[in-house]
PDB file of N, CA and C in Angstrom:
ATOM      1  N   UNK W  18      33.876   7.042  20.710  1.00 44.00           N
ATOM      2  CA  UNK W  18      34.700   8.002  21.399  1.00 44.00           C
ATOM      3  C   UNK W  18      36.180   7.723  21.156  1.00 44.00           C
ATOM      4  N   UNK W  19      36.466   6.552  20.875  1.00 50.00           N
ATOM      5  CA  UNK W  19      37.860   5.925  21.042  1.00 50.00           C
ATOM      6  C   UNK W  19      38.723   6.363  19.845  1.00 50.00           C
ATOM      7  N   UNK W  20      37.238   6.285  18.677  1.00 52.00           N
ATOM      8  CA  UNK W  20      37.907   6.596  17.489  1.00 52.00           C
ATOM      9  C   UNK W  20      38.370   8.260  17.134  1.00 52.00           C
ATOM     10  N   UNK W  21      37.832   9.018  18.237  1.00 59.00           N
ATOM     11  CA  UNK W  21      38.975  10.563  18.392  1.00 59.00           C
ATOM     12  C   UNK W  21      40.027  10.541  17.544  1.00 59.00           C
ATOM     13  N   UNK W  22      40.942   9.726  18.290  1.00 60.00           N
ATOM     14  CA  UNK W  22      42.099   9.838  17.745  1.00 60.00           C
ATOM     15  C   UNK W  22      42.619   9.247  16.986  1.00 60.00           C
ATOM     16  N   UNK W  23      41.837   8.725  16.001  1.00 67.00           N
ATOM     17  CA  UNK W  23      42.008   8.463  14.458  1.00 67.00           C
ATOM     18  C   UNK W  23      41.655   9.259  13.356  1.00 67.00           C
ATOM     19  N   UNK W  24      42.287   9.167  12.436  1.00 75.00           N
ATOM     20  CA  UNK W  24      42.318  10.167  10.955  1.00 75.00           C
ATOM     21  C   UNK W  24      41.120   9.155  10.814  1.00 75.00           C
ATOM     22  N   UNK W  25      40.616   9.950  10.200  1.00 80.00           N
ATOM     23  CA  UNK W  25      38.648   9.722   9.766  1.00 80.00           C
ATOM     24  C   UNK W  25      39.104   8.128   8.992  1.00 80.00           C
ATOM     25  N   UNK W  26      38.143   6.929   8.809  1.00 81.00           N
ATOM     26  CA  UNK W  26      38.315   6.400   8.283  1.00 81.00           C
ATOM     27  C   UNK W  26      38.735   5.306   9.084  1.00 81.00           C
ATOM     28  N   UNK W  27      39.730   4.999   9.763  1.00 78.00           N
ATOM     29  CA  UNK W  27      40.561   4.160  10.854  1.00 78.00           C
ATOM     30  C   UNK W  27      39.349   4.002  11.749  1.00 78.00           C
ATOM     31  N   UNK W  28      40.051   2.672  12.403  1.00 74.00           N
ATOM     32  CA  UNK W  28      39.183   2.217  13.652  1.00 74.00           C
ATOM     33  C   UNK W  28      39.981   1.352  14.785  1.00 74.00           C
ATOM     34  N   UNK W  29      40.187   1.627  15.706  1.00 73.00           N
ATOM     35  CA  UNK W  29      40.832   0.537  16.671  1.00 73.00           C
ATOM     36  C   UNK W  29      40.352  -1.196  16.445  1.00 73.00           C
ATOM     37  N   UNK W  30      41.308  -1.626  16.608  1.00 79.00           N
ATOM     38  CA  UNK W  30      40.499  -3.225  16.711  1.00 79.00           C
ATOM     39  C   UNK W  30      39.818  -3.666  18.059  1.00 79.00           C
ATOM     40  N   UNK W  31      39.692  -4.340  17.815  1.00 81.00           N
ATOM     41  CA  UNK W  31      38.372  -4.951  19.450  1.00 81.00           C
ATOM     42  C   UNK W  31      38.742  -6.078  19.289  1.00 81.00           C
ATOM     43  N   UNK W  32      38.560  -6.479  20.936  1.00 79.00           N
ATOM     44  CA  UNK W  32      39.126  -7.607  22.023  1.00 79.00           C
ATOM     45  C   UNK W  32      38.349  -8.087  22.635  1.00 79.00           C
ATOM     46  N   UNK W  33      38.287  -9.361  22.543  1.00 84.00           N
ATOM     47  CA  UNK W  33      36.898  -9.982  23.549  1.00 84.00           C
ATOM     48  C   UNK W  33      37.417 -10.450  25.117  1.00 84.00           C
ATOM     49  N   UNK W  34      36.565  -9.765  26.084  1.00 81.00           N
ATOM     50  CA  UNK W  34      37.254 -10.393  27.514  1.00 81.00           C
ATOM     51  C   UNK W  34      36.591 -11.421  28.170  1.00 81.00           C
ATOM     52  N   UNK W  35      37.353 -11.831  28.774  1.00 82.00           N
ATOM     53  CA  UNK W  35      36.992 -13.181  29.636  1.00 82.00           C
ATOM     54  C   UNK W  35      35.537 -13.046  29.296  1.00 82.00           C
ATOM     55  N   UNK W  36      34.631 -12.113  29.949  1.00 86.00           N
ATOM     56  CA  UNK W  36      33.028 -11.833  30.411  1.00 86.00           C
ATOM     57  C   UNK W  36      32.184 -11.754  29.225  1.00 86.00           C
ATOM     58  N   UNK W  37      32.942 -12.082  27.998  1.00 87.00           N
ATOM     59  CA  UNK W  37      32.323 -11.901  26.880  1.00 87.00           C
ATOM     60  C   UNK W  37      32.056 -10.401  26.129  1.00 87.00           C
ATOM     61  N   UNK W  38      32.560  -9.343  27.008  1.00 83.00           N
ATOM     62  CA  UNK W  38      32.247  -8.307  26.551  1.00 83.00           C
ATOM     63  C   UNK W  38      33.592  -7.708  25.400  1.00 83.00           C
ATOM     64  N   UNK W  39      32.904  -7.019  24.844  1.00 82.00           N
ATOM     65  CA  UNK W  39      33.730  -6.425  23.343  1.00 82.00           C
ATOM     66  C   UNK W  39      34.144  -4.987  23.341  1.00 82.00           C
ATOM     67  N   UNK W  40      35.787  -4.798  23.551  1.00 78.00           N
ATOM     68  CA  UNK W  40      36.825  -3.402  23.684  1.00 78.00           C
ATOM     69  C   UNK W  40      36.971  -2.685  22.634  1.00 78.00           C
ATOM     70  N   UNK W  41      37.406  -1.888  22.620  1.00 74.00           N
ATOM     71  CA  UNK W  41      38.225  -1.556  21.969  1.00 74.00           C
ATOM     72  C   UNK W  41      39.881  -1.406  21.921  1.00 74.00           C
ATOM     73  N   UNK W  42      40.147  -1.560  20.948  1.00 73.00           N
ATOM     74  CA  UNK W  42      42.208  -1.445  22.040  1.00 73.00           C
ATOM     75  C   UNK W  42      42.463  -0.018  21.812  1.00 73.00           C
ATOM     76  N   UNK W  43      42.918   0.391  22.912  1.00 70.00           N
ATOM     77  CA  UNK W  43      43.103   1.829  22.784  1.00 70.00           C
ATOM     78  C   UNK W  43      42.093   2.789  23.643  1.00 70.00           C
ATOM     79  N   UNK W  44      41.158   2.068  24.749  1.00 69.00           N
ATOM     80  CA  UNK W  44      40.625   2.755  25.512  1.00 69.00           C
ATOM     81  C   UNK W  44      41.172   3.623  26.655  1.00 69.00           C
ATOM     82  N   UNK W  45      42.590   2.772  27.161  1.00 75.00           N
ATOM     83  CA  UNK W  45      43.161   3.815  28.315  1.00 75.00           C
ATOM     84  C   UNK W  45      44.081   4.695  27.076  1.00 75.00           C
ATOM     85  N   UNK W  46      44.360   4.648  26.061  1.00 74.00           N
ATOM     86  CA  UNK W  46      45.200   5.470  25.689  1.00 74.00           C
ATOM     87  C   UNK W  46      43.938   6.478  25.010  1.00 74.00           C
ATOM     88  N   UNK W  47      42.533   6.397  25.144  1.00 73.00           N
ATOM     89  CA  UNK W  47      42.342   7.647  24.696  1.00 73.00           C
ATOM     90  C   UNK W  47      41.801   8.471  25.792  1.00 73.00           C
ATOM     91  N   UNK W  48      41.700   7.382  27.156  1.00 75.00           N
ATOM     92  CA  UNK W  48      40.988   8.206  28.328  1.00 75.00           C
ATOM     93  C   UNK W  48      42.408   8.910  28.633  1.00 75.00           C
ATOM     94  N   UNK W  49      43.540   8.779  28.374  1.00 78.00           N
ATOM     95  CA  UNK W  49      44.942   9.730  28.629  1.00 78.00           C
ATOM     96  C   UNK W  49      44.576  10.687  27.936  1.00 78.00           C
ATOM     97  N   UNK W  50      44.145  10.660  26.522  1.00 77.00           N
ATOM     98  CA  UNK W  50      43.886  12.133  25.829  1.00 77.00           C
ATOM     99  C   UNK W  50      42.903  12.710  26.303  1.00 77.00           C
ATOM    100  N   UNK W  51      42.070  11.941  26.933  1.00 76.00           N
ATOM    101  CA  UNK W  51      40.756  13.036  27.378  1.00 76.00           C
ATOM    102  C   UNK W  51      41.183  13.653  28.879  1.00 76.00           C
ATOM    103  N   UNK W  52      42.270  12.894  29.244  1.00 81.00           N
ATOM    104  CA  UNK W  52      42.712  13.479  30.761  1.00 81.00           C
ATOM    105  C   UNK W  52      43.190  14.897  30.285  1.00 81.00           C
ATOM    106  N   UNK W  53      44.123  15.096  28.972  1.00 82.00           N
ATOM    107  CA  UNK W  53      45.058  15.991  28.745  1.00 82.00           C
ATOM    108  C   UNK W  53      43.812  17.143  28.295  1.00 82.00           C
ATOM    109  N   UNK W  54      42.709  16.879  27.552  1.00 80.00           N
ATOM    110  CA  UNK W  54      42.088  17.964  26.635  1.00 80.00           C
ATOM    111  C   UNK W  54      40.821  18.855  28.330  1.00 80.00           C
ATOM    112  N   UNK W  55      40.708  17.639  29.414  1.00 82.00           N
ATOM    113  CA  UNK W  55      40.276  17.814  30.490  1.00 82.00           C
ATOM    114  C   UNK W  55      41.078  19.040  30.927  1.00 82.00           C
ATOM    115  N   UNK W  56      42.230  18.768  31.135  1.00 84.00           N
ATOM    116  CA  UNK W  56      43.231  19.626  31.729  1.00 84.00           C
ATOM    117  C   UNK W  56      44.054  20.859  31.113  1.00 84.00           C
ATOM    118  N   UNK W  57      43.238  21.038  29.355  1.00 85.00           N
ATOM    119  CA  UNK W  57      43.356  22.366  28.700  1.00 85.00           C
ATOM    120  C   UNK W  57      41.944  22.954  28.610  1.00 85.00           C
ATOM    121  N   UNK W  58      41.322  22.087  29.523  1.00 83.00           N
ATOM    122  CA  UNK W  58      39.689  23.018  29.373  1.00 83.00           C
ATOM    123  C   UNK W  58      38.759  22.581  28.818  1.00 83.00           C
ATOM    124  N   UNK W  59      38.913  21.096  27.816  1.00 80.00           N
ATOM    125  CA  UNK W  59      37.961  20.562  27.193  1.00 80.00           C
ATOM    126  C   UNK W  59      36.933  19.759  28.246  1.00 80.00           C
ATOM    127  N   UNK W  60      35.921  19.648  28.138  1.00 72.00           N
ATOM    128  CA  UNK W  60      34.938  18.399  29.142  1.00 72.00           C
ATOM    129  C   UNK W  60      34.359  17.331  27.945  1.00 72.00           C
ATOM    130  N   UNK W  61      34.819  16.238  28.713  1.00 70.00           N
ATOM    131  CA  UNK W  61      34.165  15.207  27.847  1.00 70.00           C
ATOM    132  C   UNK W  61      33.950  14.034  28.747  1.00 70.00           C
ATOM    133  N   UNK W  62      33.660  12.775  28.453  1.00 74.00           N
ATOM    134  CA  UNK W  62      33.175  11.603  28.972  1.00 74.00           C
ATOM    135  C   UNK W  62      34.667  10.955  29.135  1.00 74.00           C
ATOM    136  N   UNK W  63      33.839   9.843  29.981  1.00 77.00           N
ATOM    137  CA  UNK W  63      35.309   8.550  30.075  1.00 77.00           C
ATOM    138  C   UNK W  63      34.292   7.610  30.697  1.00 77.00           C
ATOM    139  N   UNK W  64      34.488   6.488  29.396  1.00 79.00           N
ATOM    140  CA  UNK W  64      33.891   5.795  29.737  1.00 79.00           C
ATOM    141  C   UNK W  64      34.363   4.104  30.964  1.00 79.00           C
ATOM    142  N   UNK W  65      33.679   4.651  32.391  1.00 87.00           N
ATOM    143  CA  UNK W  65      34.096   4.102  33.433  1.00 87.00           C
ATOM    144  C   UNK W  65      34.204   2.545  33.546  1.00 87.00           C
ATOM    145  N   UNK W  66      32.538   2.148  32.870  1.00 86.00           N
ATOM    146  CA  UNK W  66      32.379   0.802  32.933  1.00 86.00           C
ATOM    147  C   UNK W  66      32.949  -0.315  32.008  1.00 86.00           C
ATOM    148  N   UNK W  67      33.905   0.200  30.783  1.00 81.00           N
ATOM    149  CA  UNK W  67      34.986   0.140  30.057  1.00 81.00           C
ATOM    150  C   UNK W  67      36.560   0.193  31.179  1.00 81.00           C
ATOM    151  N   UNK W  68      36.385   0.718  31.438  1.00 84.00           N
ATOM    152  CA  UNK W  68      37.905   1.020  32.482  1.00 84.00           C
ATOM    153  C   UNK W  68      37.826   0.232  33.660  1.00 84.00           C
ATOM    154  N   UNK W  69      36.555  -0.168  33.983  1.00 87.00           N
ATOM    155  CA  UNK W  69      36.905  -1.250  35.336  1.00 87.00           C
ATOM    156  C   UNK W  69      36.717  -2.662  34.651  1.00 87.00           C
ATOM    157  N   UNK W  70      36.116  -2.632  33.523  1.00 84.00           N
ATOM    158  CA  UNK W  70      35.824  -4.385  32.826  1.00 84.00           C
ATOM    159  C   UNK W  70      37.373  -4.196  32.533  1.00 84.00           C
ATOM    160  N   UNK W  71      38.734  -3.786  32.172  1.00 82.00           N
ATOM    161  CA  UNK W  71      39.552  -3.810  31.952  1.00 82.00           C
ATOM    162  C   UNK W  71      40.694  -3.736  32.448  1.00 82.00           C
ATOM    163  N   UNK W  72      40.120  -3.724  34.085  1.00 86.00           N
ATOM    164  CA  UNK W  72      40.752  -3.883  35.001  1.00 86.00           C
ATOM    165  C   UNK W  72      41.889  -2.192  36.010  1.00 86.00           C
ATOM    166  N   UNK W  73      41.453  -1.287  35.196  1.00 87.00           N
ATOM    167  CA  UNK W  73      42.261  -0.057  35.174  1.00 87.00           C
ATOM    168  C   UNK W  73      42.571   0.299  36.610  1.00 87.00           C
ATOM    169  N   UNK W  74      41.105  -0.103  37.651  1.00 91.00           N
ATOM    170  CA  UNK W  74      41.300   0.400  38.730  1.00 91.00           C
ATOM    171  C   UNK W  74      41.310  -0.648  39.549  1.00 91.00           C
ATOM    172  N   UNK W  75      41.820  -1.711  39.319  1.00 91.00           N
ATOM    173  CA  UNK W  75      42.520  -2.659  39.755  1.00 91.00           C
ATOM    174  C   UNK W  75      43.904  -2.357  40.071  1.00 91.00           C
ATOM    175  N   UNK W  76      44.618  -1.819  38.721  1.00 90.00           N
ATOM    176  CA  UNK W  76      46.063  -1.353  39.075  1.00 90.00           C
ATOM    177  C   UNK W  76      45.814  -0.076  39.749  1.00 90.00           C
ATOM    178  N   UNK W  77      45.450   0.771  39.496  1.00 91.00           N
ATOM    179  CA  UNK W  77      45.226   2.325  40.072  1.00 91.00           C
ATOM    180  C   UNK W  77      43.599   2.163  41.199  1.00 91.00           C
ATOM    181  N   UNK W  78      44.021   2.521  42.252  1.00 94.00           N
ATOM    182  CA  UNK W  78      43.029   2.702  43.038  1.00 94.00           C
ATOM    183  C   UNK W  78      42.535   3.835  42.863  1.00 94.00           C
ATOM    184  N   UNK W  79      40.976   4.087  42.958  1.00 94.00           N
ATOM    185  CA  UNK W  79      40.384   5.491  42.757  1.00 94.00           C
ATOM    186  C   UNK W  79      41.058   6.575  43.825  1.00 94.00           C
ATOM    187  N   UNK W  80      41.473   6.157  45.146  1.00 95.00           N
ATOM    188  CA  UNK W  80      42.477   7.215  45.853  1.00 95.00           C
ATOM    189  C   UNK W  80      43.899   7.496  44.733  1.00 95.00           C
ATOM    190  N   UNK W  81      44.320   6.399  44.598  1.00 95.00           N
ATOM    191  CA  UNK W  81      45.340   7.150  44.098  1.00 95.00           C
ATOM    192  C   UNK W  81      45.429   7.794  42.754  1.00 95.00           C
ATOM    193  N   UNK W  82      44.033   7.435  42.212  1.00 92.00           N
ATOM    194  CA  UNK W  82      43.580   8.993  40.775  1.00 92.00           C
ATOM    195  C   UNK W  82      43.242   9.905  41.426  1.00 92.00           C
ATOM    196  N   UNK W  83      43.488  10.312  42.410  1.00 93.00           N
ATOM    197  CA  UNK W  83      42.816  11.720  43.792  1.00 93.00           C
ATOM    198  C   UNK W  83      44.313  12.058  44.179  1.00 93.00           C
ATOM    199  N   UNK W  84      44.823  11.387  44.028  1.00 94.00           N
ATOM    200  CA  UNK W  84      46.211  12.313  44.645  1.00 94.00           C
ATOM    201  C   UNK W  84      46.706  12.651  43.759  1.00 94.00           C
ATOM    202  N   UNK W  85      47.492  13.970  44.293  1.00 88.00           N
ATOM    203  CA  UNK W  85      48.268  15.019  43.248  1.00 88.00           C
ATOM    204  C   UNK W  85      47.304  16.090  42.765  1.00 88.00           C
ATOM    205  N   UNK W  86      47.491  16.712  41.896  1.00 91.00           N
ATOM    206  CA  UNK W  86      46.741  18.209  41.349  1.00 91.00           C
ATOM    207  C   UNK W  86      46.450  18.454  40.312  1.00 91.00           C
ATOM    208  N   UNK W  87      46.398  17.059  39.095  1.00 92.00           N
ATOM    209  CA  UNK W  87      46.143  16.995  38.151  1.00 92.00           C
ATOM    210  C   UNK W  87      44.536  17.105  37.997  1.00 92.00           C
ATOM    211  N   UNK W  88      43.888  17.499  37.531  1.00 90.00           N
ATOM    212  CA  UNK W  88      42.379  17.903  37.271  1.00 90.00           C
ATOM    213  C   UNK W  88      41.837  16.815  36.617  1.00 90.00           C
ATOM    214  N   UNK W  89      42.684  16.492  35.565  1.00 89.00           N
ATOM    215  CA  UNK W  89      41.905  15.203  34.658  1.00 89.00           C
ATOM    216  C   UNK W  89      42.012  13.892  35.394  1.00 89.00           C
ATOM    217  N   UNK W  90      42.780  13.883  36.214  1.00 91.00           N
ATOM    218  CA  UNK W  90      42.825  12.379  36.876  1.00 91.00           C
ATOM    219  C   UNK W  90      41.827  12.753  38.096  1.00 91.00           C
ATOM    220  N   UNK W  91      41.411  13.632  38.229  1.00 92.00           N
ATOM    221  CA  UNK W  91      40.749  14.123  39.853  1.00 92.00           C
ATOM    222  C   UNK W  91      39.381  13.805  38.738  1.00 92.00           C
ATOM    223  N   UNK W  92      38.857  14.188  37.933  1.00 90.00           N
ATOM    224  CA  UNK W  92      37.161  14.091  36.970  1.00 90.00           C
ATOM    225  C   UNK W  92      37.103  12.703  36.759  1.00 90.00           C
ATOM    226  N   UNK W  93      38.072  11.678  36.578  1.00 90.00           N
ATOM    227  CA  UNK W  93      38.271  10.328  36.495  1.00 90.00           C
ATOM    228  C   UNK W  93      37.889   9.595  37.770  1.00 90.00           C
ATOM    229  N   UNK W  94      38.630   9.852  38.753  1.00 93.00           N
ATOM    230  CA  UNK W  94      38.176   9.099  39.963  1.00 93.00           C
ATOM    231  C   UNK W  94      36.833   9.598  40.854  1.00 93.00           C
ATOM    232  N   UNK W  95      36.460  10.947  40.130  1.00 92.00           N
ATOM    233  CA  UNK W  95      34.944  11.554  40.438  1.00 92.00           C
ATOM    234  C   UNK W  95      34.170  10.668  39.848  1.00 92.00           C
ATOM    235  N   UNK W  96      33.965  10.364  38.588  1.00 92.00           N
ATOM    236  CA  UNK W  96      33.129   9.454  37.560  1.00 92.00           C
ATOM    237  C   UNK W  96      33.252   7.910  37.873  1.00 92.00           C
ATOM    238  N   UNK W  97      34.597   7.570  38.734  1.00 93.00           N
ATOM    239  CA  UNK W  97      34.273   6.160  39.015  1.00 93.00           C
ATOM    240  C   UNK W  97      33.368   6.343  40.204  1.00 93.00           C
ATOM    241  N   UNK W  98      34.195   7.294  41.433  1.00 94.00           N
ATOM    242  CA  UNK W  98      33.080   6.892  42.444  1.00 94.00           C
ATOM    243  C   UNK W  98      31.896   7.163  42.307  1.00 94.00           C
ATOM    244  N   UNK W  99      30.973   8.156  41.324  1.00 94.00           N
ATOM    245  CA  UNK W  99      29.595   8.322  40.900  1.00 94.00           C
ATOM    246  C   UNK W  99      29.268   6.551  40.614  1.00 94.00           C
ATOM    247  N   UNK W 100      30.021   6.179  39.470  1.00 94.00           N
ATOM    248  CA  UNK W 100      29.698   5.076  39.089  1.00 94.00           C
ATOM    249  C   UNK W 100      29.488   3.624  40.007  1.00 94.00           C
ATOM    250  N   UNK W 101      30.442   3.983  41.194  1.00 91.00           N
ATOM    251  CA  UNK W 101      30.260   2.762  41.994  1.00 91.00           C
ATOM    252  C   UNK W 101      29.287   3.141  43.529  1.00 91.00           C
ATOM    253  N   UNK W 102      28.748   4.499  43.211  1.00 90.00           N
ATOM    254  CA  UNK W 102      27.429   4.414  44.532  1.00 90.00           C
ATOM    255  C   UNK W 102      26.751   4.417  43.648  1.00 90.00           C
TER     256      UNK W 102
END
């Protein structure tokens, strides 16, 4: 998914975290593009359990991806709380 936003061919590099698990770099910068293509009408995934191994909603609380009137940040903090009941 990450690789979207690469010219065919390219690939992000990958990062190993503490937990042993393997990133990609460039995951919140492509869940930003999927916020934006969210919010011209596109539907797509975001992958959640990527975004909390990485700490995302550590800095951002799922309330505060709920506030304001942005649509793509409102399908984001829908998909975490699915993900965490």
């Amino acid at each position: 998914m990450n690789n979207n936003l690469l010219k065919e061919g390219d690939h992000f590099p990958q990062v190993t975290l503490n937990d042993g698990t393997v990133v990609q770099i460039g995951t919140v910068a492509n869940m930003l593009r999927n916020i934006e293509r969210y919010n011209a009408g596109a539907r797509g995934e975001v992958a959640i359990p990527t975004l909390i191994k990485v700490g995302l909603f550590n800095l951002f609380s799922i309330n505060e991806w709920l506030q304001g009137n942005n649509a793509g940040r409102h399908f984001v903090a829908r998909e975490a709380q699915m993900y965490f009941k």
